[in-house]
């Protein structure tokens, strides 16, 4: 299967859109191949503000329709308590919210940006996607991360070399309760690192007063 054939077979879809490399290219490709792709950005306490800015910027660049849904993800105790399978509960909550809105908008099929490089073994959220019948065209078409970046660069998308950025909750050790205040501290520190010119890093919360800064090549 190719992306073109996927979108020819599925001309009306709702996209779980993060503004990252994968979902940005998928949005571009869907529109390029003539599909009506409506992007939904579910804004929770787990995404820093720059992610929303990037999503809106990309949608404007390619003339895409985007809906922003505000979600209090910490209102779900299964997520806030931060168990080992937090990602499963989080992904399920977010895509159930997206599904409710997209169905109200008359769109039945939901897609996401999971690519062929993403292993189901270390992504519990993929189990939730399967249970909710969310399809992943990039993965189905065998398109991996490096290919997504190459195609994005050819398409002129500013996201083509955007560093991978896991949600803020990943900075907090499992089974440590997640609060809005902890997430804000992480976002503030990482925002300062971005401003200082760094691009690929993490600020890990060790305890109430200590963070570990990690930098990647």
PDB file of N, CA and C in Angstrom, residues 42 44-46 69-80 85-101 110 125 128-129 131-132:
ATOM      1  N   UNK A  42      -5.238  17.726  20.527  1.00  0.00           N
ATOM      2  CA  UNK A  42      -5.806  17.639  21.878  1.00  0.00           C
ATOM      3  C   UNK A  42      -4.776  18.227  22.837  1.00  0.00           C
ATOM      4  N   UNK A  44      -3.306  19.127  26.253  1.00  0.00           N
ATOM      5  CA  UNK A  44      -3.342  18.728  27.654  1.00  0.00           C
ATOM      6  C   UNK A  44      -2.186  19.389  28.394  1.00  0.00           C
ATOM      7  N   UNK A  45      -2.100  19.115  29.683  1.00  0.00           N
ATOM      8  CA  UNK A  45      -0.980  19.642  30.480  1.00  0.00           C
ATOM      9  C   UNK A  45       0.338  18.980  30.096  1.00  0.00           C
ATOM     10  N   UNK A  46       0.272  17.926  29.286  1.00  0.00           N
ATOM     11  CA  UNK A  46       1.479  17.192  28.928  1.00  0.00           C
ATOM     12  C   UNK A  46       2.223  17.787  27.740  1.00  0.00           C
ATOM     13  N   UNK A  69      -8.623  20.964  20.887  1.00  0.00           N
ATOM     14  CA  UNK A  69      -9.509  20.497  21.952  1.00  0.00           C
ATOM     15  C   UNK A  69      -8.759  20.581  23.276  1.00  0.00           C
ATOM     16  N   UNK A  70      -9.273  21.336  24.217  1.00  0.00           N
ATOM     17  CA  UNK A  70      -8.650  21.430  25.543  1.00  0.00           C
ATOM     18  C   UNK A  70      -9.080  20.234  26.386  1.00  0.00           C
ATOM     19  N   UNK A  71      -8.093  19.564  27.001  1.00  0.00           N
ATOM     20  CA  UNK A  71      -8.377  18.357  27.776  1.00  0.00           C
ATOM     21  C   UNK A  71      -7.616  18.373  29.097  1.00  0.00           C
ATOM     22  N   UNK A  72      -8.330  18.216  30.207  1.00  0.00           N
ATOM     23  CA  UNK A  72      -7.685  18.110  31.517  1.00  0.00           C
ATOM     24  C   UNK A  72      -7.283  16.659  31.753  1.00  0.00           C
ATOM     25  N   UNK A  73      -6.114  16.309  31.254  1.00  0.00           N
ATOM     26  CA  UNK A  73      -5.679  14.913  31.314  1.00  0.00           C
ATOM     27  C   UNK A  73      -5.393  14.483  32.747  1.00  0.00           C
ATOM     28  N   UNK A  74      -5.018  15.423  33.622  1.00  0.00           N
ATOM     29  CA  UNK A  74      -4.739  15.084  35.018  1.00  0.00           C
ATOM     30  C   UNK A  74      -6.015  14.818  35.812  1.00  0.00           C
ATOM     31  N   UNK A  75      -7.164  15.082  35.194  1.00  0.00           N
ATOM     32  CA  UNK A  75      -8.425  14.734  35.836  1.00  0.00           C
ATOM     33  C   UNK A  75      -8.689  13.238  35.825  1.00  0.00           C
ATOM     34  N   UNK A  76      -7.894  12.512  35.050  1.00  0.00           N
ATOM     35  CA  UNK A  76      -7.996  11.058  35.004  1.00  0.00           C
ATOM     36  C   UNK A  76      -6.982  10.492  35.998  1.00  0.00           C
ATOM     37  N   UNK A  77      -7.470   9.923  37.078  1.00  0.00           N
ATOM     38  CA  UNK A  77      -6.591   9.438  38.150  1.00  0.00           C
ATOM     39  C   UNK A  77      -5.666   8.319  37.668  1.00  0.00           C
ATOM     40  N   UNK A  78      -6.103   7.538  36.684  1.00  0.00           N
ATOM     41  CA  UNK A  78      -5.262   6.457  36.166  1.00  0.00           C
ATOM     42  C   UNK A  78      -4.025   7.018  35.472  1.00  0.00           C
ATOM     43  N   UNK A  79      -4.119   8.253  35.015  1.00  0.00           N
ATOM     44  CA  UNK A  79      -2.994   8.899  34.347  1.00  0.00           C
ATOM     45  C   UNK A  79      -2.157   9.682  35.352  1.00  0.00           C
ATOM     46  N   UNK A  80      -2.814  10.479  36.185  1.00  0.00           N
ATOM     47  CA  UNK A  80      -2.104  11.317  37.153  1.00  0.00           C
ATOM     48  C   UNK A  80      -1.284  10.489  38.140  1.00  0.00           C
ATOM     49  N   UNK A  85       2.049   1.738  32.927  1.00  0.00           N
ATOM     50  CA  UNK A  85       1.309   1.764  31.660  1.00  0.00           C
ATOM     51  C   UNK A  85       0.514   3.054  31.494  1.00  0.00           C
ATOM     52  N   UNK A  86       1.040   4.147  32.052  1.00  0.00           N
ATOM     53  CA  UNK A  86       0.379   5.448  31.934  1.00  0.00           C
ATOM     54  C   UNK A  86       0.069   5.804  30.474  1.00  0.00           C
ATOM     55  N   UNK A  87       1.021   5.511  29.585  1.00  0.00           N
ATOM     56  CA  UNK A  87       0.843   5.880  28.174  1.00  0.00           C
ATOM     57  C   UNK A  87      -0.403   5.224  27.569  1.00  0.00           C
ATOM     58  N   UNK A  88      -0.713   4.022  28.027  1.00  0.00           N
ATOM     59  CA  UNK A  88      -1.913   3.342  27.532  1.00  0.00           C
ATOM     60  C   UNK A  88      -3.157   4.145  27.902  1.00  0.00           C
ATOM     61  N   UNK A  89      -3.283   4.489  29.179  1.00  0.00           N
ATOM     62  CA  UNK A  89      -4.464   5.230  29.630  1.00  0.00           C
ATOM     63  C   UNK A  89      -4.531   6.622  29.004  1.00  0.00           C
ATOM     64  N   UNK A  90      -3.365   7.248  28.840  1.00  0.00           N
ATOM     65  CA  UNK A  90      -3.318   8.591  28.283  1.00  0.00           C
ATOM     66  C   UNK A  90      -3.752   8.587  26.814  1.00  0.00           C
ATOM     67  N   UNK A  91      -3.163   7.683  26.042  1.00  0.00           N
ATOM     68  CA  UNK A  91      -3.504   7.602  24.624  1.00  0.00           C
ATOM     69  C   UNK A  91      -4.972   7.270  24.434  1.00  0.00           C
ATOM     70  N   UNK A  92      -5.484   6.377  25.271  1.00  0.00           N
ATOM     71  CA  UNK A  92      -6.892   5.988  25.150  1.00  0.00           C
ATOM     72  C   UNK A  92      -7.805   7.163  25.466  1.00  0.00           C
ATOM     73  N   UNK A  93      -7.493   7.909  26.518  1.00  0.00           N
ATOM     74  CA  UNK A  93      -8.305   9.060  26.908  1.00  0.00           C
ATOM     75  C   UNK A  93      -8.293  10.122  25.807  1.00  0.00           C
ATOM     76  N   UNK A  94      -7.108  10.413  25.282  1.00  0.00           N
ATOM     77  CA  UNK A  94      -6.982  11.444  24.248  1.00  0.00           C
ATOM     78  C   UNK A  94      -7.730  11.057  22.980  1.00  0.00           C
ATOM     79  N   UNK A  95      -7.570   9.818  22.537  1.00  0.00           N
ATOM     80  CA  UNK A  95      -8.216   9.429  21.287  1.00  0.00           C
ATOM     81  C   UNK A  95      -9.704   9.161  21.453  1.00  0.00           C
ATOM     82  N   UNK A  96     -10.163   8.834  22.643  1.00  0.00           N
ATOM     83  CA  UNK A  96     -11.604   8.774  22.879  1.00  0.00           C
ATOM     84  C   UNK A  96     -12.199  10.170  22.796  1.00  0.00           C
ATOM     85  N   UNK A  97     -11.475  11.155  23.320  1.00  0.00           N
ATOM     86  CA  UNK A  97     -11.916  12.543  23.226  1.00  0.00           C
ATOM     87  C   UNK A  97     -11.955  12.996  21.770  1.00  0.00           C
ATOM     88  N   UNK A  98     -10.905  12.660  21.040  1.00  0.00           N
ATOM     89  CA  UNK A  98     -10.832  13.009  19.622  1.00  0.00           C
ATOM     90  C   UNK A  98     -11.953  12.325  18.839  1.00  0.00           C
ATOM     91  N   UNK A  99     -12.185  11.054  19.134  1.00  0.00           N
ATOM     92  CA  UNK A  99     -13.226  10.315  18.427  1.00  0.00           C
ATOM     93  C   UNK A  99     -14.604  10.926  18.653  1.00  0.00           C
ATOM     94  N   UNK A 100     -14.876  11.322  19.884  1.00  0.00           N
ATOM     95  CA  UNK A 100     -16.159  11.938  20.190  1.00  0.00           C
ATOM     96  C   UNK A 100     -16.372  13.201  19.352  1.00  0.00           C
ATOM     97  N   UNK A 101     -15.331  14.029  19.262  1.00  0.00           N
ATOM     98  CA  UNK A 101     -15.443  15.270  18.502  1.00  0.00           C
ATOM     99  C   UNK A 101     -15.516  15.001  16.998  1.00  0.00           C
ATOM    100  N   UNK A 110     -10.315   7.510  12.130  1.00  0.00           N
ATOM    101  CA  UNK A 110      -9.266   8.288  12.794  1.00  0.00           C
ATOM    102  C   UNK A 110      -7.913   7.691  12.433  1.00  0.00           C
ATOM    103  N   UNK A 125       0.986   2.809  24.336  1.00  0.00           N
ATOM    104  CA  UNK A 125      -0.092   3.589  23.750  1.00  0.00           C
ATOM    105  C   UNK A 125      -0.612   2.982  22.459  1.00  0.00           C
ATOM    106  N   UNK A 128      -3.732   0.956  22.883  1.00  0.00           N
ATOM    107  CA  UNK A 128      -4.957   1.756  22.949  1.00  0.00           C
ATOM    108  C   UNK A 128      -5.423   2.141  21.547  1.00  0.00           C
ATOM    109  N   UNK A 129      -4.491   2.487  20.682  1.00  0.00           N
ATOM    110  CA  UNK A 129      -4.848   2.837  19.301  1.00  0.00           C
ATOM    111  C   UNK A 129      -5.519   1.656  18.606  1.00  0.00           C
ATOM    112  N   UNK A 131      -7.169  -0.823  20.034  1.00  0.00           N
ATOM    113  CA  UNK A 131      -8.494  -1.052  20.624  1.00  0.00           C
ATOM    114  C   UNK A 131      -9.533  -0.062  20.096  1.00  0.00           C
ATOM    115  N   UNK A 132      -9.078   1.138  19.754  1.00  0.00           N
ATOM    116  CA  UNK A 132      -9.995   2.171  19.267  1.00  0.00           C
ATOM    117  C   UNK A 132     -10.082   2.208  17.737  1.00  0.00           C
TER     118      UNK A 132
END
